[in-house]
Amino acid sequence: MRVIVALGGNAVLRRGQRPDADTQLANVRSAVRTLARLAARHELVITHGNGPQVGMLALQSAGDPSLNRPYPFDTLGAQTQGMIGYWMQQALQNALPGRQVLAMITQTLVTAVDPAFEKPTKFVGQSYDREEAEKLAGEYGWTVARDGSHWRRVVPSPAPRRVIETRLIRQMIREGVIVICAGGGGIPVVRDERGRLAGIEAVVDKDLTAAMLAEVLECDAFLSLTDVPRVMRDFGTPAQTEIAHTTPHELRAIDFPAGSMGPKVEAACRFVETTGDMAAIGKLDDAEHILDGSAGTIITPNGRWPLTSTL
């Protein structure tokens, strides 16, 4: 089976942890133990979040007096793709001797007139209390929003149109390579009037990019792996319940937060609706059980897994 995995940012840096390299590298090595078991049985493509890392570097850059202006988000995306990709590539090589692993710096095409540029929703960086968030927003010109019980910076998140390096990724898969790509949703780029690529200030949602990539790579399953065991109905209320097996139609009838679970659900629904295959949302540690249907929220056209014909 060909599987694409979209790792949440918590796989590299969990809320409340110090963002030092040793902590993040330890988290990556822990995640790779699960990924290596998947790679031993399936063709595997890995994408990952970078919101905490991009936000941290953006804050450092904004406060650096030696810079004429802060580094733009496309450049910060490239930096974090390289850093996290390197950690994952090396950890997988050590876990799977003899397997070829490649971390690719990839660009994701967006359109400069996407309405997302008028309404930032994508969380980046660390969490703050409201007072500190509003102070930083005033100091650096940020937009901030509530994320659960905390506050974080939000930036534009335009819709992904295509991963520029798709053909190269497909070629690597055919040759048996484990590919790490589209980190942080990919570096956001646009085409000018002459067809040339240029970076743009934004962060593309990693789950939407991964779902798009899963479709064009003809993956059999799309896994969005985070720190929650299942999608919840009526989350945060006394009536909340876990959703085990469902359909895109059922999920679309539920209102999910735009900055967190919403994009994961939307990405999973798009993949299932377009391909007729399986998507799932769940915990990284449960990945193997998700594929056998005993964990996570499984989304299929008819709500069954393994898939059975509706004819």
Coordinates of N, CA, C and O in Angstrom, one line a residue, residues 2 15 30-31 44 47 51 57 73 87 90-91 96-97 120 163 174 179 188 198 201 223 244 258 308:
R2 N 0.5 2.2 -0.8 CA 1.2 3.5 -0.8 C 0.5 4.5 0.2 O -0.7 4.8 0.0
R15 N 3.5 21.2 22.8 CA 3.2 22.4 23.6 C 3.8 22.4 25.0 O 3.7 21.4 25.7
S30 N 11.6 9.7 18.3 CA 10.5 8.9 18.8 C 9.5 8.7 17.7 O 8.9 7.6 17.6
A31 N 9.2 9.8 17.0 CA 8.2 9.6 15.9 C 8.7 8.6 14.8 O 7.9 7.8 14.3
L44 N 6.1 4.7 1.6 CA 5.8 5.8 2.5 C 6.3 7.1 2.0 O 7.4 7.3 1.6
T47 N 5.1 14.0 5.2 CA 5.1 15.4 5.3 C 5.0 15.8 6.8 O 4.7 14.9 7.6
G51 N 4.9 24.8 12.1 CA 4.4 26.0 12.7 C 5.2 26.5 13.9 O 5.6 27.7 13.9
L57 N 11.5 31.3 14.6 CA 12.5 31.9 13.8 C 12.0 33.3 13.3 O 12.8 34.3 13.2
F73 N 8.5 34.7 5.2 CA 8.0 33.4 5.6 C 8.4 32.3 4.6 O 8.6 31.2 5.0
W87 N 16.7 16.0 10.2 CA 16.6 15.1 11.4 C 15.8 13.9 11.1 O 16.2 12.8 11.5
Q90 N 17.9 11.4 8.7 CA 19.0 10.7 9.4 C 18.4 9.6 10.3 O 18.9 8.5 10.4
A91 N 17.4 10.0 11.1 CA 16.8 9.0 12.0 C 16.2 7.8 11.3 O 16.3 6.7 11.7
L96 N 16.4 2.1 9.5 CA 16.2 1.2 8.4 C 17.4 1.1 7.6 O 17.5 1.6 6.4
P97 N 18.5 0.4 8.1 CA 19.7 0.3 7.3 C 19.5 -0.3 5.9 O 18.7 -1.3 5.8
P120 N -6.0 36.1 7.8 CA -5.1 35.1 8.3 C -5.8 34.2 9.3 O -6.5 34.6 10.2
V163 N 2.4 21.0 -5.9 CA 3.7 20.9 -5.4 C 4.6 20.9 -6.7 O 4.5 20.0 -7.5
R174 N 9.0 5.5 -7.2 CA 9.1 4.3 -8.1 C 10.4 3.6 -7.8 O 10.5 2.3 -8.0
V179 N 10.3 9.2 0.9 CA 10.4 10.6 0.6 C 9.8 11.4 1.7 O 8.7 11.2 2.1
P188 N 5.6 28.5 0.1 CA 4.6 29.1 -0.8 C 5.3 30.0 -1.9 O 6.0 30.8 -1.6
A198 N 8.3 32.9 -7.5 CA 8.8 33.8 -6.5 C 8.1 33.4 -5.2 O 6.9 33.1 -5.2
E201 N 4.7 35.8 1.2 CA 4.6 35.7 2.6 C 3.3 35.0 3.0 O 2.2 35.5 3.0
L223 N -3.0 9.6 6.0 CA -3.0 9.7 7.4 C -2.6 11.0 7.9 O -1.5 11.4 7.7
A244 N -15.4 7.1 15.3 CA -14.5 6.0 14.9 C -14.5 5.8 13.4 O -13.4 5.9 12.7
A258 N -11.4 26.5 12.6 CA -10.7 26.7 11.3 C -9.2 26.6 11.4 O -8.5 26.2 10.5
T308 N -15.5 -1.8 1.3 CA -16.3 -2.8 0.6 C -17.2 -2.1 -0.4 O -17.5 -0.9 -0.3

